[in-house]
Amino acid sequence: AAAADTASPVSATDWGVDMPIRVPKDAFADVPSSVPSEFHDTHSGSLPAGNTPKQPEFPTVQTPDFVSRAVGAARDWLLGGNTVVRMGVLVLFVGLAFLAKYAIDNAMLPPELRLAAIAAAGIALFVFGWKLRARQPARLAYALTLQGAGVGVLYLAVFAAFRLYQFLPAGAAFAVLALVCAFSTAIALLQNAMPMAFIGFAGAFAAPILLSTGQGDHVGLFSYYLLLGAAIAAVAWVKAWRALNLLGFFATFGVATAWGVLKYRPEQLASTEPFLIAFFVLYLAASLMYATRHGLKPKQAVDATLI
């Protein structure tokens, strides 16, 4: 009764209690009203030096190197949507190249028929991709992939006619290759389709490797790559397609370096050095055009890889 007389009522409606709750007035008398004085600096009111909390240590973030970025980009391209289509395009392209070589080794079918079949497959891929783009705009990426694959197969057929069968003299072969290159570049620019241009040029750079017999002339190979490099530099004049610039750079200097290690002889300097200078000038020009031919700020537009 004495405790009840000294208690103050507290509403308990929200607690679902039917009877009022009474809390003694001295229930919190022993609780300090402020932080104990030993935790204060008497002059500044801050924590004493001995009790200063340690700053957390964060792990250092390692920036991935170029190889890791390149592998990651290739993985993202292959697995980032339309994976089945891209795998099918790679298998088809490599399969046609090996089919052409197998037909030579085993004397299967007339050579003209083999090349005509390969070229027809490339034209069919391109036409189907072009029509699919017009009929189903939602499947644009699929259509552009097929168009690029068709252009790559055309490069393969023309280069096989020149390198494997000698059906075309060097001048005529490069004229036809230049026409294919100009056509594919114009189509890619018309559609503003960097993936189509990338796939087409990738097939063009891969054709000599897939059709290599080890007996070819390096002048013909580097002249062909010079033609492709000139086309990439022309694209760089109007479009800031950095991936295309890097494809041409690494394909050209990768193949040229491998040839230099395996095949180069000192007496070939006069027929090799001009190509090296020309490739240097082409891809330096591509990097400069990348920095000036779009609306990004200069500090954001420099292609440090090519530079």
PDB file of C-alpha atoms in Angstrom:
ATOM      1  CA  ALA A   1       0.000   0.000   0.000  1.00  0.00           C
ATOM      2  CA  ALA A   2       2.849   2.396   0.852  1.00  0.00           C
ATOM      3  CA  ALA A   3       4.515   1.691  -2.506  1.00  0.00           C
ATOM      4  CA  ALA A   4       1.263   2.212  -4.341  1.00  0.00           C
ATOM      5  CA  ASP A   5       0.821   5.568  -2.663  1.00  0.00           C
ATOM      6  CA  THR A   6       4.262   6.764  -3.881  1.00  0.00           C
ATOM      7  CA  ALA A   7       3.940   5.419  -7.473  1.00  0.00           C
ATOM      8  CA  SER A   8       2.806   7.289 -10.532  1.00  0.00           C
ATOM      9  CA  PRO A   9       0.325   5.717 -12.981  1.00  0.00           C
ATOM     10  CA  VAL A  10       1.469   4.904 -16.568  1.00  0.00           C
ATOM     11  CA  SER A  11      -0.960   4.264 -19.405  1.00  0.00           C
ATOM     12  CA  ALA A  12      -0.789   0.674 -20.671  1.00  0.00           C
ATOM     13  CA  THR A  13      -3.441   0.739 -23.329  1.00  0.00           C
ATOM     14  CA  ASP A  14      -1.021  -0.097 -26.130  1.00  0.00           C
ATOM     15  CA  TRP A  15       0.429  -2.995 -24.160  1.00  0.00           C
ATOM     16  CA  GLY A  16      -2.899  -4.803 -23.929  1.00  0.00           C
ATOM     17  CA  VAL A  17      -2.894  -4.671 -20.111  1.00  0.00           C
ATOM     18  CA  ASP A  18      -6.263  -4.172 -18.427  1.00  0.00           C
ATOM     19  CA  MET A  19      -4.823  -2.856 -15.133  1.00  0.00           C
ATOM     20  CA  PRO A  20      -2.756   0.351 -14.870  1.00  0.00           C
ATOM     21  CA  ILE A  21       1.032  -0.099 -14.484  1.00  0.00           C
ATOM     22  CA  ARG A  22       2.615   1.769 -11.603  1.00  0.00           C
ATOM     23  CA  VAL A  23       6.350   2.499 -11.659  1.00  0.00           C
ATOM     24  CA  PRO A  24       8.022   3.616  -8.394  1.00  0.00           C
ATOM     25  CA  LYS A  25       9.420   7.122  -8.554  1.00  0.00           C
ATOM     26  CA  ASP A  26      12.869   6.041  -7.358  1.00  0.00           C
ATOM     27  CA  ALA A  27      13.163   3.090  -9.757  1.00  0.00           C
ATOM     28  CA  PHE A  28      15.918   4.814 -11.862  1.00  0.00           C
ATOM     29  CA  ALA A  29      17.639   6.662  -9.035  1.00  0.00           C
ATOM     30  CA  ASP A  30      20.831   4.593  -9.371  1.00  0.00           C
ATOM     31  CA  VAL A  31      21.225   5.213 -13.142  1.00  0.00           C
ATOM     32  CA  PRO A  32      23.811   7.975 -13.881  1.00  0.00           C
ATOM     33  CA  SER A  33      22.470  10.895 -15.864  1.00  0.00           C
ATOM     34  CA  SER A  34      25.648  11.402 -17.916  1.00  0.00           C
ATOM     35  CA  VAL A  35      28.839   9.642 -19.024  1.00  0.00           C
ATOM     36  CA  PRO A  36      31.236   8.987 -16.093  1.00  0.00           C
ATOM     37  CA  SER A  37      33.888  11.624 -15.697  1.00  0.00           C
ATOM     38  CA  GLU A  38      36.818   9.269 -16.221  1.00  0.00           C
ATOM     39  CA  PHE A  39      35.904   9.055 -19.886  1.00  0.00           C
ATOM     40  CA  HIS A  40      36.294  12.802 -20.391  1.00  0.00           C
ATOM     41  CA  ASP A  41      39.250  15.062 -20.931  1.00  0.00           C
ATOM     42  CA  THR A  42      38.813  17.800 -18.280  1.00  0.00           C
ATOM     43  CA  HIS A  43      39.952  20.517 -20.695  1.00  0.00           C
ATOM     44  CA  SER A  44      38.404  19.649 -24.086  1.00  0.00           C
ATOM     45  CA  GLY A  45      35.583  17.293 -23.192  1.00  0.00           C
ATOM     46  CA  SER A  46      36.912  14.743 -25.722  1.00  0.00           C
ATOM     47  CA  LEU A  47      38.094  11.211 -25.191  1.00  0.00           C
ATOM     48  CA  PRO A  48      41.572  10.944 -23.628  1.00  0.00           C
ATOM     49  CA  ALA A  49      44.456  10.020 -25.887  1.00  0.00           C
ATOM     50  CA  GLY A  50      44.742   6.522 -24.481  1.00  0.00           C
ATOM     51  CA  ASN A  51      41.145   5.698 -25.364  1.00  0.00           C
ATOM     52  CA  THR A  52      41.122   7.039 -28.946  1.00  0.00           C
ATOM     53  CA  PRO A  53      39.463   4.383 -31.144  1.00  0.00           C
ATOM     54  CA  LYS A  54      41.573   2.884 -33.933  1.00  0.00           C
ATOM     55  CA  GLN A  55      40.589   3.632 -37.495  1.00  0.00           C
ATOM     56  CA  PRO A  56      39.409   0.563 -39.419  1.00  0.00           C
ATOM     57  CA  GLU A  57      41.842  -0.827 -41.948  1.00  0.00           C
ATOM     58  CA  PHE A  58      40.405  -1.455 -45.387  1.00  0.00           C
ATOM     59  CA  PRO A  59      41.978  -3.970 -47.788  1.00  0.00           C
ATOM     60  CA  THR A  60      43.756  -2.566 -50.824  1.00  0.00           C
ATOM     61  CA  VAL A  61      41.766  -3.066 -54.013  1.00  0.00           C
ATOM     62  CA  GLN A  62      43.907  -4.585 -56.754  1.00  0.00           C
ATOM     63  CA  THR A  63      43.244  -3.210 -60.248  1.00  0.00           C
ATOM     64  CA  PRO A  64      42.986  -6.071 -62.775  1.00  0.00           C
ATOM     65  CA  ASP A  65      45.781  -6.181 -65.335  1.00  0.00           C
ATOM     66  CA  PHE A  66      45.262  -5.971 -69.077  1.00  0.00           C
ATOM     67  CA  VAL A  67      45.166  -9.753 -69.603  1.00  0.00           C
ATOM     68  CA  SER A  68      42.469 -10.162 -66.960  1.00  0.00           C
ATOM     69  CA  ARG A  69      40.417  -7.365 -68.511  1.00  0.00           C
ATOM     70  CA  ALA A  70      40.794  -8.838 -71.985  1.00  0.00           C
ATOM     71  CA  VAL A  71      39.777 -12.324 -70.829  1.00  0.00           C
ATOM     72  CA  GLY A  72      36.846 -10.836 -68.925  1.00  0.00           C
ATOM     73  CA  ALA A  73      35.707  -8.847 -71.951  1.00  0.00           C
ATOM     74  CA  ALA A  74      35.890 -11.930 -74.184  1.00  0.00           C
ATOM     75  CA  ARG A  75      33.940 -13.954 -71.624  1.00  0.00           C
ATOM     76  CA  ASP A  76      31.293 -11.250 -71.303  1.00  0.00           C
ATOM     77  CA  TRP A  77      30.953 -11.008 -75.075  1.00  0.00           C
ATOM     78  CA  LEU A  78      30.584 -14.766 -75.497  1.00  0.00           C
ATOM     79  CA  LEU A  79      28.262 -15.353 -72.542  1.00  0.00           C
ATOM     80  CA  GLY A  80      26.410 -12.037 -72.465  1.00  0.00           C
ATOM     81  CA  GLY A  81      23.271 -12.835 -74.459  1.00  0.00           C
ATOM     82  CA  ASN A  82      22.919 -14.806 -77.723  1.00  0.00           C
ATOM     83  CA  THR A  83      25.550 -17.238 -76.459  1.00  0.00           C
ATOM     84  CA  VAL A  84      24.303 -20.080 -78.654  1.00  0.00           C
ATOM     85  CA  VAL A  85      24.393 -17.849 -81.728  1.00  0.00           C
ATOM     86  CA  ARG A  86      27.932 -16.658 -81.044  1.00  0.00           C
ATOM     87  CA  MET A  87      29.206 -20.157 -80.361  1.00  0.00           C
ATOM     88  CA  GLY A  88      27.489 -21.334 -83.529  1.00  0.00           C
ATOM     89  CA  VAL A  89      29.117 -18.560 -85.549  1.00  0.00           C
ATOM     90  CA  LEU A  90      32.577 -19.461 -84.234  1.00  0.00           C
ATOM     91  CA  VAL A  91      32.058 -23.165 -84.909  1.00  0.00           C
ATOM     92  CA  LEU A  92      30.666 -22.457 -88.379  1.00  0.00           C
ATOM     93  CA  PHE A  93      33.534 -20.187 -89.355  1.00  0.00           C
ATOM     94  CA  VAL A  94      36.266 -22.520 -88.122  1.00  0.00           C
ATOM     95  CA  GLY A  95      34.423 -25.507 -89.603  1.00  0.00           C
ATOM     96  CA  LEU A  96      34.252 -23.940 -93.057  1.00  0.00           C
ATOM     97  CA  ALA A  97      37.973 -23.143 -92.944  1.00  0.00           C
ATOM     98  CA  PHE A  98      38.905 -26.699 -92.007  1.00  0.00           C
ATOM     99  CA  LEU A  99      36.444 -28.035 -94.593  1.00  0.00           C
ATOM    100  CA  ALA A 100      38.248 -26.077 -97.305  1.00  0.00           C
ATOM    101  CA  LYS A 101      41.625 -27.457 -96.226  1.00  0.00           C
ATOM    102  CA  TYR A 102      40.252 -30.992 -95.861  1.00  0.00           C
ATOM    103  CA  ALA A 103      38.810 -30.847 -99.345  1.00  0.00           C
ATOM    104  CA  ILE A 104      42.230 -29.887-100.714  1.00  0.00           C
ATOM    105  CA  ASP A 105      44.034 -32.676 -98.891  1.00  0.00           C
ATOM    106  CA  ASN A 106      41.558 -35.344-100.052  1.00  0.00           C
ATOM    107  CA  ALA A 107      40.741 -33.995-103.538  1.00  0.00           C
ATOM    108  CA  MET A 108      37.028 -33.796-102.756  1.00  0.00           C
ATOM    109  CA  LEU A 109      34.858 -32.007-105.313  1.00  0.00           C
ATOM    110  CA  PRO A 110      36.181 -29.502-107.844  1.00  0.00           C
ATOM    111  CA  PRO A 111      37.871 -26.498-106.196  1.00  0.00           C
ATOM    112  CA  GLU A 112      35.489 -24.067-107.851  1.00  0.00           C
ATOM    113  CA  LEU A 113      32.511 -25.865-106.321  1.00  0.00           C
ATOM    114  CA  ARG A 114      34.079 -25.818-102.863  1.00  0.00           C
ATOM    115  CA  LEU A 115      34.705 -22.094-102.950  1.00  0.00           C
ATOM    116  CA  ALA A 116      31.292 -21.413-104.452  1.00  0.00           C
ATOM    117  CA  ALA A 117      29.634 -23.365-101.624  1.00  0.00           C
ATOM    118  CA  ILE A 118      31.568 -21.433 -98.963  1.00  0.00           C
ATOM    119  CA  ALA A 119      30.792 -18.086-100.583  1.00  0.00           C
ATOM    120  CA  ALA A 120      27.117 -19.059-100.923  1.00  0.00           C
ATOM    121  CA  ALA A 121      26.995 -19.882 -97.208  1.00  0.00           C
ATOM    122  CA  GLY A 122      28.410 -16.451 -96.385  1.00  0.00           C
ATOM    123  CA  ILE A 123      25.962 -14.648 -98.660  1.00  0.00           C
ATOM    124  CA  ALA A 124      23.046 -16.628 -97.197  1.00  0.00           C
ATOM    125  CA  LEU A 125      24.070 -15.692 -93.642  1.00  0.00           C
ATOM    126  CA  PHE A 126      24.323 -12.021 -94.529  1.00  0.00           C
ATOM    127  CA  VAL A 127      20.991 -11.906 -96.411  1.00  0.00           C
ATOM    128  CA  PHE A 128      19.188 -13.745 -93.624  1.00  0.00           C
ATOM    129  CA  GLY A 129      20.616 -11.360 -91.016  1.00  0.00           C
ATOM    130  CA  TRP A 130      19.675  -8.332 -93.132  1.00  0.00           C
ATOM    131  CA  LYS A 131      16.070  -9.497 -93.571  1.00  0.00           C
ATOM    132  CA  LEU A 132      15.780 -10.457 -89.911  1.00  0.00           C
ATOM    133  CA  ARG A 133      16.893  -6.954 -88.928  1.00  0.00           C
ATOM    134  CA  ALA A 134      14.101  -5.428 -91.021  1.00  0.00           C
ATOM    135  CA  ARG A 135      11.360  -7.840 -89.920  1.00  0.00           C
ATOM    136  CA  GLN A 136      12.174  -8.188 -86.229  1.00  0.00           C
ATOM    137  CA  PRO A 137      13.934  -5.096 -84.852  1.00  0.00           C
ATOM    138  CA  ALA A 138      13.817  -6.624 -81.367  1.00  0.00           C
ATOM    139  CA  ARG A 139      16.334  -9.248 -82.510  1.00  0.00           C
ATOM    140  CA  LEU A 140      18.837  -6.714 -83.817  1.00  0.00           C
ATOM    141  CA  ALA A 141      21.842  -8.207 -82.003  1.00  0.00           C
ATOM    142  CA  TYR A 142      21.086 -11.635 -83.481  1.00  0.00           C
ATOM    143  CA  ALA A 143      20.712 -10.152 -86.978  1.00  0.00           C
ATOM    144  CA  LEU A 144      23.969  -8.195 -86.745  1.00  0.00           C
ATOM    145  CA  THR A 145      25.836 -11.295 -85.568  1.00  0.00           C
ATOM    146  CA  LEU A 146      24.635 -13.214 -88.611  1.00  0.00           C
ATOM    147  CA  GLN A 147      25.596 -10.358 -90.930  1.00  0.00           C
ATOM    148  CA  GLY A 148      29.076 -10.194 -89.446  1.00  0.00           C
ATOM    149  CA  ALA A 149      29.477 -13.944 -89.792  1.00  0.00           C
ATOM    150  CA  GLY A 150      28.442 -13.761 -93.446  1.00  0.00           C
ATOM    151  CA  VAL A 151      31.022 -11.054 -94.177  1.00  0.00           C
ATOM    152  CA  GLY A 152      33.707 -13.072 -92.389  1.00  0.00           C
ATOM    153  CA  VAL A 153      32.892 -16.150 -94.502  1.00  0.00           C
ATOM    154  CA  LEU A 154      33.189 -14.040 -97.673  1.00  0.00           C
ATOM    155  CA  TYR A 155      36.665 -12.940 -96.592  1.00  0.00           C
ATOM    156  CA  LEU A 156      37.469 -16.614 -96.011  1.00  0.00           C
ATOM    157  CA  ALA A 157      36.302 -17.655 -99.483  1.00  0.00           C
ATOM    158  CA  VAL A 158      38.180 -14.897-101.313  1.00  0.00           C
ATOM    159  CA  PHE A 159      41.380 -15.434 -99.361  1.00  0.00           C
ATOM    160  CA  ALA A 160      41.173 -19.200 -99.988  1.00  0.00           C
ATOM    161  CA  ALA A 161      40.797 -18.567-103.721  1.00  0.00           C
ATOM    162  CA  PHE A 162      43.924 -16.420-103.585  1.00  0.00           C
ATOM    163  CA  ARG A 163      46.129 -18.345-101.150  1.00  0.00           C
ATOM    164  CA  LEU A 164      45.132 -22.017-101.514  1.00  0.00           C
ATOM    165  CA  TYR A 165      44.068 -22.344-105.149  1.00  0.00           C
ATOM    166  CA  GLN A 166      45.733 -19.365-106.883  1.00  0.00           C
ATOM    167  CA  PHE A 167      42.538 -18.779-108.839  1.00  0.00           C
ATOM    168  CA  LEU A 168      43.067 -15.049-108.500  1.00  0.00           C
ATOM    169  CA  PRO A 169      46.291 -13.138-109.122  1.00  0.00           C
ATOM    170  CA  ALA A 170      47.439 -10.887-106.314  1.00  0.00           C
ATOM    171  CA  GLY A 171      46.072  -7.700-107.868  1.00  0.00           C
ATOM    172  CA  ALA A 172      42.625  -9.144-108.572  1.00  0.00           C
ATOM    173  CA  ALA A 173      42.446 -10.832-105.182  1.00  0.00           C
ATOM    174  CA  PHE A 174      43.169  -7.610-103.324  1.00  0.00           C
ATOM    175  CA  ALA A 175      40.696  -5.735-105.477  1.00  0.00           C
ATOM    176  CA  VAL A 176      37.963  -8.217-104.530  1.00  0.00           C
ATOM    177  CA  LEU A 177      39.013  -8.136-100.883  1.00  0.00           C
ATOM    178  CA  ALA A 178      38.912  -4.339-100.969  1.00  0.00           C
ATOM    179  CA  LEU A 179      35.371  -4.475-102.377  1.00  0.00           C
ATOM    180  CA  VAL A 180      34.262  -6.864 -99.635  1.00  0.00           C
ATOM    181  CA  CYS A 181      35.952  -4.671 -97.032  1.00  0.00           C
ATOM    182  CA  ALA A 182      34.345  -1.492 -98.383  1.00  0.00           C
ATOM    183  CA  PHE A 183      30.936  -3.159 -98.586  1.00  0.00           C
ATOM    184  CA  SER A 184      31.040  -4.522 -95.033  1.00  0.00           C
ATOM    185  CA  THR A 185      32.316  -1.217 -93.659  1.00  0.00           C
ATOM    186  CA  ALA A 186      29.571   0.756 -95.419  1.00  0.00           C
ATOM    187  CA  ILE A 187      26.890  -1.641 -94.140  1.00  0.00           C
ATOM    188  CA  ALA A 188      28.226  -1.407 -90.568  1.00  0.00           C
ATOM    189  CA  LEU A 189      28.297   2.395 -90.700  1.00  0.00           C
ATOM    190  CA  LEU A 190      24.834   2.513 -92.249  1.00  0.00           C
ATOM    191  CA  GLN A 191      23.416   0.498 -89.359  1.00  0.00           C
ATOM    192  CA  ASN A 192      25.704   2.077 -86.754  1.00  0.00           C
ATOM    193  CA  ALA A 193      26.546  -1.521 -85.912  1.00  0.00           C
ATOM    194  CA  MET A 194      29.905  -1.924 -84.219  1.00  0.00           C
ATOM    195  CA  PRO A 195      29.273  -5.650 -83.404  1.00  0.00           C
ATOM    196  CA  MET A 196      28.710  -6.416 -87.074  1.00  0.00           C
ATOM    197  CA  ALA A 197      31.930  -4.619 -88.049  1.00  0.00           C
ATOM    198  CA  PHE A 198      33.842  -6.332 -85.243  1.00  0.00           C
ATOM    199  CA  ILE A 199      32.738  -9.836 -86.215  1.00  0.00           C
ATOM    200  CA  GLY A 200      33.390  -9.185 -89.899  1.00  0.00           C
ATOM    201  CA  PHE A 201      36.907  -7.859 -89.311  1.00  0.00           C
ATOM    202  CA  ALA A 202      37.636 -10.635 -86.811  1.00  0.00           C
ATOM    203  CA  GLY A 203      36.833 -13.168 -89.509  1.00  0.00           C
ATOM    204  CA  ALA A 204      38.982 -11.252 -91.979  1.00  0.00           C
ATOM    205  CA  PHE A 205      41.998 -11.293 -89.653  1.00  0.00           C
ATOM    206  CA  ALA A 206      41.470 -14.965 -88.781  1.00  0.00           C
ATOM    207  CA  ALA A 207      41.194 -16.173 -92.389  1.00  0.00           C
ATOM    208  CA  PRO A 208      44.973 -16.262 -93.134  1.00  0.00           C
ATOM    209  CA  ILE A 209      45.640 -18.102 -89.871  1.00  0.00           C
ATOM    210  CA  LEU A 210      42.970 -20.726 -90.464  1.00  0.00           C
ATOM    211  CA  LEU A 211      44.035 -21.239 -94.089  1.00  0.00           C
ATOM    212  CA  SER A 212      47.769 -21.143 -93.466  1.00  0.00           C
ATOM    213  CA  THR A 213      49.835 -23.867 -95.115  1.00  0.00           C
ATOM    214  CA  GLY A 214      53.215 -22.560 -93.961  1.00  0.00           C
ATOM    215  CA  GLN A 215      54.239 -21.833 -97.551  1.00  0.00           C
ATOM    216  CA  GLY A 216      52.770 -18.368 -98.027  1.00  0.00           C
ATOM    217  CA  ASP A 217      54.551 -15.151 -98.865  1.00  0.00           C
ATOM    218  CA  HIS A 218      54.773 -12.643 -96.023  1.00  0.00           C
ATOM    219  CA  VAL A 219      54.398  -9.747 -98.448  1.00  0.00           C
ATOM    220  CA  GLY A 220      50.947 -10.973 -99.458  1.00  0.00           C
ATOM    221  CA  LEU A 221      49.939 -11.541 -95.839  1.00  0.00           C
ATOM    222  CA  PHE A 222      51.079  -8.119 -94.643  1.00  0.00           C
ATOM    223  CA  SER A 223      49.570  -6.407 -97.687  1.00  0.00           C
ATOM    224  CA  TYR A 224      46.241  -8.005 -96.808  1.00  0.00           C
ATOM    225  CA  TYR A 225      46.535  -6.869 -93.180  1.00  0.00           C
ATOM    226  CA  LEU A 226      47.527  -3.399 -94.372  1.00  0.00           C
ATOM    227  CA  LEU A 227      44.300  -3.260 -96.374  1.00  0.00           C
ATOM    228  CA  LEU A 228      42.291  -4.217 -93.285  1.00  0.00           C
ATOM    229  CA  GLY A 229      44.178  -1.672 -91.171  1.00  0.00           C
ATOM    230  CA  ALA A 230      43.424   1.078 -93.682  1.00  0.00           C
ATOM    231  CA  ALA A 231      39.733   0.158 -93.494  1.00  0.00           C
ATOM    232  CA  ILE A 232      39.796   0.333 -89.688  1.00  0.00           C
ATOM    233  CA  ALA A 233      41.502   3.732 -89.809  1.00  0.00           C
ATOM    234  CA  ALA A 234      38.815   4.906 -92.250  1.00  0.00           C
ATOM    235  CA  VAL A 235      36.108   3.751 -89.828  1.00  0.00           C
ATOM    236  CA  ALA A 236      37.897   5.572 -87.013  1.00  0.00           C
ATOM    237  CA  TRP A 237      37.549   8.786 -89.040  1.00  0.00           C
ATOM    238  CA  VAL A 238      33.762   8.740 -88.521  1.00  0.00           C
ATOM    239  CA  LYS A 239      33.117   6.405 -85.587  1.00  0.00           C
ATOM    240  CA  ALA A 240      34.773   6.098 -82.184  1.00  0.00           C
ATOM    241  CA  TRP A 241      34.710   2.291 -82.163  1.00  0.00           C
ATOM    242  CA  ARG A 242      37.592   1.566 -79.817  1.00  0.00           C
ATOM    243  CA  ALA A 243      37.028  -2.205 -79.822  1.00  0.00           C
ATOM    244  CA  LEU A 244      37.545  -2.281 -83.593  1.00  0.00           C
ATOM    245  CA  ASN A 245      40.793  -0.302 -83.302  1.00  0.00           C
ATOM    246  CA  LEU A 246      42.114  -2.688 -80.659  1.00  0.00           C
ATOM    247  CA  LEU A 247      41.091  -5.734 -82.703  1.00  0.00           C
ATOM    248  CA  GLY A 248      43.091  -4.533 -85.689  1.00  0.00           C
ATOM    249  CA  PHE A 249      46.089  -3.540 -83.579  1.00  0.00           C
ATOM    250  CA  PHE A 250      46.439  -6.786 -81.634  1.00  0.00           C
ATOM    251  CA  ALA A 251      45.591  -9.030 -84.588  1.00  0.00           C
ATOM    252  CA  THR A 252      48.127  -7.294 -86.829  1.00  0.00           C
ATOM    253  CA  PHE A 253      51.018  -7.054 -84.391  1.00  0.00           C
ATOM    254  CA  GLY A 254      50.230 -10.453 -82.852  1.00  0.00           C
ATOM    255  CA  VAL A 255      50.465 -12.268 -86.182  1.00  0.00           C
ATOM    256  CA  ALA A 256      53.419 -10.154 -87.310  1.00  0.00           C
ATOM    257  CA  THR A 257      55.316 -10.858 -84.091  1.00  0.00           C
ATOM    258  CA  ALA A 258      54.660 -14.597 -84.372  1.00  0.00           C
ATOM    259  CA  TRP A 259      55.876 -14.539 -87.968  1.00  0.00           C
ATOM    260  CA  GLY A 260      58.950 -12.539 -86.939  1.00  0.00           C
ATOM    261  CA  VAL A 261      59.864 -15.063 -84.262  1.00  0.00           C
ATOM    262  CA  LEU A 262      59.289 -18.133 -86.433  1.00  0.00           C
ATOM    263  CA  LYS A 263      60.050 -17.080 -90.000  1.00  0.00           C
ATOM    264  CA  TYR A 264      61.980 -13.830 -90.208  1.00  0.00           C
ATOM    265  CA  ARG A 265      65.460 -13.766 -91.759  1.00  0.00           C
ATOM    266  CA  PRO A 266      67.823 -10.757 -91.942  1.00  0.00           C
ATOM    267  CA  GLU A 267      67.643 -10.606 -95.730  1.00  0.00           C
ATOM    268  CA  GLN A 268      63.881  -9.919 -95.479  1.00  0.00           C
ATOM    269  CA  LEU A 269      64.395  -6.549 -93.785  1.00  0.00           C
ATOM    270  CA  ALA A 270      63.708  -4.530 -96.956  1.00  0.00           C
ATOM    271  CA  SER A 271      60.351  -6.284 -97.503  1.00  0.00           C
ATOM    272  CA  THR A 272      59.330  -6.180 -93.829  1.00  0.00           C
ATOM    273  CA  GLU A 273      60.328  -2.811 -92.373  1.00  0.00           C
ATOM    274  CA  PRO A 274      58.000  -0.745 -94.627  1.00  0.00           C
ATOM    275  CA  PHE A 275      55.030  -2.745 -93.363  1.00  0.00           C
ATOM    276  CA  LEU A 276      56.063  -2.170 -89.756  1.00  0.00           C
ATOM    277  CA  ILE A 277      56.242   1.587 -90.334  1.00  0.00           C
ATOM    278  CA  ALA A 278      52.907   1.576 -92.179  1.00  0.00           C
ATOM    279  CA  PHE A 279      51.164  -0.361 -89.381  1.00  0.00           C
ATOM    280  CA  PHE A 280      52.596   2.051 -86.813  1.00  0.00           C
ATOM    281  CA  VAL A 281      51.311   5.063 -88.744  1.00  0.00           C
ATOM    282  CA  LEU A 282      47.867   3.516 -89.304  1.00  0.00           C
ATOM    283  CA  TYR A 283      47.129   2.679 -85.686  1.00  0.00           C
ATOM    284  CA  LEU A 284      48.634   5.904 -84.388  1.00  0.00           C
ATOM    285  CA  ALA A 285      46.254   7.704 -86.750  1.00  0.00           C
ATOM    286  CA  ALA A 286      43.370   5.557 -85.470  1.00  0.00           C
ATOM    287  CA  SER A 287      44.170   6.540 -81.892  1.00  0.00           C
ATOM    288  CA  LEU A 288      44.315  10.240 -82.806  1.00  0.00           C
ATOM    289  CA  MET A 289      41.005  10.033 -84.646  1.00  0.00           C
ATOM    290  CA  TYR A 290      39.450   8.316 -81.665  1.00  0.00           C
ATOM    291  CA  ALA A 291      40.474  11.306 -79.551  1.00  0.00           C
ATOM    292  CA  THR A 292      39.009  13.891 -81.931  1.00  0.00           C
ATOM    293  CA  ARG A 293      36.036  12.343 -83.713  1.00  0.00           C
ATOM    294  CA  HIS A 294      33.404  12.239 -80.978  1.00  0.00           C
ATOM    295  CA  GLY A 295      31.903  14.456 -78.317  1.00  0.00           C
ATOM    296  CA  LEU A 296      33.733  13.162 -75.258  1.00  0.00           C
ATOM    297  CA  LYS A 297      36.112  15.404 -73.390  1.00  0.00           C
ATOM    298  CA  PRO A 298      39.732  15.015 -74.539  1.00  0.00           C
ATOM    299  CA  LYS A 299      40.855  13.633 -71.200  1.00  0.00           C
ATOM    300  CA  GLN A 300      38.173  10.944 -71.512  1.00  0.00           C
ATOM    301  CA  ALA A 301      38.780  10.129 -75.172  1.00  0.00           C
ATOM    302  CA  VAL A 302      42.453   9.153 -75.242  1.00  0.00           C
ATOM    303  CA  ASP A 303      42.962   5.491 -76.157  1.00  0.00           C
ATOM    304  CA  ALA A 304      45.858   4.796 -73.833  1.00  0.00           C
ATOM    305  CA  THR A 305      46.251   1.234 -75.128  1.00  0.00           C
ATOM    306  CA  LEU A 306      46.958   2.270 -78.689  1.00  0.00           C
ATOM    307  CA  ILE A 307      49.073   5.248 -77.629  1.00  0.00           C
TER     308      ILE A 307
END
